[in-house]
mmCIF file of C-alpha atoms in Angstrom:
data_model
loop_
_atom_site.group_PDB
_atom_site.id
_atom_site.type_symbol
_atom_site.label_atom_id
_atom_site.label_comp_id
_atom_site.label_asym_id
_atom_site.label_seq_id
_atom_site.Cartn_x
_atom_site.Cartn_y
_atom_site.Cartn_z
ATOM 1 C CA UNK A 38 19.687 -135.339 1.505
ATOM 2 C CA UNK A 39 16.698 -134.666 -0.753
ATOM 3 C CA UNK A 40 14.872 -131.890 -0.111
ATOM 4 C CA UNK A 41 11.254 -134.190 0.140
ATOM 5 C CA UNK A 42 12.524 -136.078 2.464
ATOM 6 C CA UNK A 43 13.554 -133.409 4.806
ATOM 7 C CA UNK A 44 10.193 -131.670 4.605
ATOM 8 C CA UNK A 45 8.468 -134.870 5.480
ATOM 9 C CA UNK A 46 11.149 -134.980 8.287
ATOM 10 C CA UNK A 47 9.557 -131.374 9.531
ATOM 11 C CA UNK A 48 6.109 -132.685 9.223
ATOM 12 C CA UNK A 49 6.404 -135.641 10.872
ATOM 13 C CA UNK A 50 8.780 -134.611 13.946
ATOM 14 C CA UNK A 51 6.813 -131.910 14.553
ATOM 15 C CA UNK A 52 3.341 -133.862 14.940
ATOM 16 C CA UNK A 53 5.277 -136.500 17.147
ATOM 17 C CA UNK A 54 6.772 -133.536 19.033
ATOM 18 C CA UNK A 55 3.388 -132.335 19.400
ATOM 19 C CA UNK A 56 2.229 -135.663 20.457
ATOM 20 C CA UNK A 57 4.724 -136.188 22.454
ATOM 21 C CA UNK A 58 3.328 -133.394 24.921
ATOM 22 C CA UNK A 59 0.935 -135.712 26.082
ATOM 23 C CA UNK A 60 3.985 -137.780 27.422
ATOM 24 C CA UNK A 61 6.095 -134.954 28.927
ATOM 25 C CA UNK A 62 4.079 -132.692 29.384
ATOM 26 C CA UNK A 63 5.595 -129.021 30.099
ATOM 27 C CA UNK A 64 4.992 -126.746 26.866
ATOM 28 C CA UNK A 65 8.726 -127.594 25.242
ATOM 29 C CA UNK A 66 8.298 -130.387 23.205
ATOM 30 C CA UNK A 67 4.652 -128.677 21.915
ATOM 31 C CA UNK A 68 6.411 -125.621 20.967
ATOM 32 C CA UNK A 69 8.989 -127.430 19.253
ATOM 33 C CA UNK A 70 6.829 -129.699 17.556
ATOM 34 C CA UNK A 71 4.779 -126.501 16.297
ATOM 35 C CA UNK A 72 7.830 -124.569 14.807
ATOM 36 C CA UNK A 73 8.808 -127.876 12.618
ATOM 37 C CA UNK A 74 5.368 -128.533 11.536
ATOM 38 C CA UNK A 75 5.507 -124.790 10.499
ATOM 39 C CA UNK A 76 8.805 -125.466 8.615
ATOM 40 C CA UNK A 77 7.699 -128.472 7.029
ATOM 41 C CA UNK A 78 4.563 -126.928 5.373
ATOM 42 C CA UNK A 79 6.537 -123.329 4.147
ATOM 43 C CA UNK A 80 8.804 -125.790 2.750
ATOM 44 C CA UNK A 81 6.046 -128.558 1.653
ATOM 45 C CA UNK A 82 4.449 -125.171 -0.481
ATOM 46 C CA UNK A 83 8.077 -124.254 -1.565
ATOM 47 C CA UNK A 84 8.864 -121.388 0.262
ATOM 48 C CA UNK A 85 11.978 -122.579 2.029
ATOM 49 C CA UNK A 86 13.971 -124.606 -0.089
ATOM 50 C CA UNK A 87 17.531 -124.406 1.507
ATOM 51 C CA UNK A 88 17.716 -126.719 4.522
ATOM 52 C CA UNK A 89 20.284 -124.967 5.962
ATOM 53 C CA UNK A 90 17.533 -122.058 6.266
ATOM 54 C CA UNK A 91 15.029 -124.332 6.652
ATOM 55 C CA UNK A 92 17.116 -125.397 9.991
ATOM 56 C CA UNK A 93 17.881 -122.211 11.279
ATOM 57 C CA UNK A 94 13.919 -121.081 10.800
ATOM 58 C CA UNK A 95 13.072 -124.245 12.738
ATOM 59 C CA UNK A 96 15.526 -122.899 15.625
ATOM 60 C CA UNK A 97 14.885 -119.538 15.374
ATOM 61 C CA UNK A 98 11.269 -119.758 15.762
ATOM 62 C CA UNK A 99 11.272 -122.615 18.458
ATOM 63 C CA UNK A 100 13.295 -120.600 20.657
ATOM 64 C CA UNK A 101 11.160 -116.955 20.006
ATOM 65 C CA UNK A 102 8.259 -119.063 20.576
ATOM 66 C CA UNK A 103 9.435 -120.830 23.995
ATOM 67 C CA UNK A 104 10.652 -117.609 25.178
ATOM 68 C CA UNK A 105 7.729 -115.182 24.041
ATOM 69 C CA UNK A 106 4.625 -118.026 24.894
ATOM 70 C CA UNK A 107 5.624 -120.585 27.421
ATOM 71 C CA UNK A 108 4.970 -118.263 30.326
ATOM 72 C CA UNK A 109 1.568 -117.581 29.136
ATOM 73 C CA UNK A 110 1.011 -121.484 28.866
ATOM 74 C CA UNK A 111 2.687 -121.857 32.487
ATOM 75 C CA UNK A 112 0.273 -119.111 33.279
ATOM 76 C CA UNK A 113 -2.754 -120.312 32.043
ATOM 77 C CA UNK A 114 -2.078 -123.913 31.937
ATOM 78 C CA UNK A 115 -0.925 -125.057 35.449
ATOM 79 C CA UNK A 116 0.369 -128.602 36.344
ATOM 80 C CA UNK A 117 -0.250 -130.245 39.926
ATOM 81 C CA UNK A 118 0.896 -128.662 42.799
ATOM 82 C CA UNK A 119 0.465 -129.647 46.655
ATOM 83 C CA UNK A 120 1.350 -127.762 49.442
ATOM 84 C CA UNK A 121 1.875 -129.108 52.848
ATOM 85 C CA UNK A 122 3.121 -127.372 55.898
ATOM 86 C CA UNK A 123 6.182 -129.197 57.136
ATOM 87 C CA UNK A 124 7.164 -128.427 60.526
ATOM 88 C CA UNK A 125 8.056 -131.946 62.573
ATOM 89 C CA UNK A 126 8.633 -130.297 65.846
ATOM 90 C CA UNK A 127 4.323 -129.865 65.723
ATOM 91 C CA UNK A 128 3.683 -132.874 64.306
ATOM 92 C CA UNK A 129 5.873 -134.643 66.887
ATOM 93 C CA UNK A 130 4.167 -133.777 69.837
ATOM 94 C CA UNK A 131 1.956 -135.724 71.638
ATOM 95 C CA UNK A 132 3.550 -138.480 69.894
ATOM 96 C CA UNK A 133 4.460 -141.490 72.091
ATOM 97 C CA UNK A 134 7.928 -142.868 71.955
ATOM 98 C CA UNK A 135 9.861 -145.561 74.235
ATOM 99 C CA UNK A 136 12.960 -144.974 76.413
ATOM 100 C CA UNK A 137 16.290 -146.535 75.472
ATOM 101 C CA UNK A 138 18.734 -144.872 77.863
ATOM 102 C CA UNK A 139 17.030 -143.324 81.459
ATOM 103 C CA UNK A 140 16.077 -139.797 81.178
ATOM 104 C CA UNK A 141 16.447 -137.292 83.955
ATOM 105 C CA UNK A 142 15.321 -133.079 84.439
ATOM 106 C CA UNK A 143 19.094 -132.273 84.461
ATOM 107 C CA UNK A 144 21.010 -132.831 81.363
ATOM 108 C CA UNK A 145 20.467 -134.525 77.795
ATOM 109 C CA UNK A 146 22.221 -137.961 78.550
ATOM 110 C CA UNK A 147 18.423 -139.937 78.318
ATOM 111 C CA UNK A 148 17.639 -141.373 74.585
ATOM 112 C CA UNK A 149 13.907 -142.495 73.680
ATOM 113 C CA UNK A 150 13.358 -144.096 69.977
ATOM 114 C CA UNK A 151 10.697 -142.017 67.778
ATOM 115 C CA UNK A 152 9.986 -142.776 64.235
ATOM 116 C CA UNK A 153 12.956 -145.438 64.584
ATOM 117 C CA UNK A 154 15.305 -143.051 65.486
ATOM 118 C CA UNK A 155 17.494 -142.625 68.772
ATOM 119 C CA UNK A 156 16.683 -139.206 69.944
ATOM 120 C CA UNK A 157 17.986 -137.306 73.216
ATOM 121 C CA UNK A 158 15.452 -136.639 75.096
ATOM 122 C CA UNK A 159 15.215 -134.902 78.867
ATOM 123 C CA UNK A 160 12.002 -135.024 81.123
ATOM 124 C CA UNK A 161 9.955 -132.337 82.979
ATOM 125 C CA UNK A 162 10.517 -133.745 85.574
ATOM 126 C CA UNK A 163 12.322 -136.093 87.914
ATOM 127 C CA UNK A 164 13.786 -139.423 86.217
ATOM 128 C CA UNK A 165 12.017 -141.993 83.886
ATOM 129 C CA UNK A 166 13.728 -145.544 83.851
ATOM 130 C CA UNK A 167 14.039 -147.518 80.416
ATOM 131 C CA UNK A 168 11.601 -149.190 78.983
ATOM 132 C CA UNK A 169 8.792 -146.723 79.877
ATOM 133 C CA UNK A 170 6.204 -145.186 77.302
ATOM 134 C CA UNK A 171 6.778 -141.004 77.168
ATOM 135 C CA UNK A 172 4.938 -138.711 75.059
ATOM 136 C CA UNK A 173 6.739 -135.983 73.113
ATOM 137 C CA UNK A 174 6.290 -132.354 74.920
ATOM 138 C CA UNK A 175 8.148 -130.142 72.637
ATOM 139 C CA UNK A 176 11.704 -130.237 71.533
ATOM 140 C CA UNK A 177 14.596 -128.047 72.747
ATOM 141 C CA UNK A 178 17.444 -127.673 69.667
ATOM 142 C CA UNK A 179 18.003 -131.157 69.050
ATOM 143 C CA UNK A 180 16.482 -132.472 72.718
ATOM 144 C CA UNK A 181 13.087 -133.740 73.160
ATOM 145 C CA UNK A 182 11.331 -132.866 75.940
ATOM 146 C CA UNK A 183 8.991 -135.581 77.598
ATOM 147 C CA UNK A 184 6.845 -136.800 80.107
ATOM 148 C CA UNK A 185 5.867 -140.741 80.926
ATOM 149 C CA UNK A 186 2.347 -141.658 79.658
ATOM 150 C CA UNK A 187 1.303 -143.094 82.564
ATOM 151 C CA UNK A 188 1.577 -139.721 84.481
ATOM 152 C CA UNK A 189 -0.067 -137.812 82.164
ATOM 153 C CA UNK A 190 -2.907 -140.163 82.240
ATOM 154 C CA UNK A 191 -3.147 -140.465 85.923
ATOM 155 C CA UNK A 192 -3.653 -136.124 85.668
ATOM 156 C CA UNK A 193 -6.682 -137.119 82.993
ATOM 157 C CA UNK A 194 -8.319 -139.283 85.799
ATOM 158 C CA UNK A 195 -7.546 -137.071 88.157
ATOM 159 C CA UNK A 196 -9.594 -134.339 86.276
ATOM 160 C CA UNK A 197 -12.065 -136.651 85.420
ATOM 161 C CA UNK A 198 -12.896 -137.450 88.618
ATOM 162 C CA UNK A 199 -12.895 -133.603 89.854
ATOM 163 C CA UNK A 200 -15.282 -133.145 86.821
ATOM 164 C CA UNK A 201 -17.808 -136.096 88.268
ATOM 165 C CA UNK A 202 -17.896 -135.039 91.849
#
């Protein structure tokens, strides 16, 4: 290979390296892109004429530099991060679901569907038949705990009223 042609080789990987950054972004391909546009021009000027050398300079200093700057570019230079607290057992409740199997106060045989999933599920109290509207309570291992709608509403009213009179 002539030795021109490999400098130009340098030069021109390392700017598309560098431009390549843009693209995948992370401080790598940068870094990389930097070492062979420093290769290129010592060897452009004459200073490295073996490629073999001019190779292992081109490693050697891409890997000091990832190891020795990227942290201070992670450090300085964050990407996007989001956070979110991720606890379903909160977000479930008061969530209204439907009954597919009758639910009872004594065991976990009753089923409701919630986020189009069949769920066991176990009341408060006394029995709800299929079919009725529950809202989520709190869940118990891998049990949800309910109570139908319409009784929670009628205690609303209730309270309501007490507040009126």
């Amino acid at each position: 290979m002539d030795s021109e042609i490999l400098t130009w080789i340098f030069l021109i990987g390392g700017v598309l390296l560098m431009f390549l950054e843009a693209v995948l972004p992370g401080g790598v391909a940068f870094l990389l892109g930097f070492s062979g546009l420093g290769v290129g021009i010592l060897r452009y000027f004459g200073f490295l004429q073996d490629p073999f050398t001019a190779t292992f300079i081109w490693l050697m200093s891409s890997t000091i530099l990832t190891i020795a700057i990227r942290p201070f570019i992670n450090k300085y230079f964050k990407g996007e991060t989001s956070y979110k607290f991720a606890d379903e057992d909160y977000e479930a409740m008061d969530q209204i679901a439907e009954v597919t199997e009758p639910i009872n106060d004594l065991d976990n045989e009753g089923r409701i569907k919630f986020q189009g999933i069949s769920w066991q599920a176990r009341s408060l109290e006394g029995e709800i038949p299929t079919g009725v509207q529950v809202r989520i309570k709190y869940r118990d291992n891998t049990t949800w705990i309910v109570e139908p709608v319409d009784v929670i509403d009628s205690k609303k009213n209730q309270l309501k009223d007490s507040n009126q009179n």
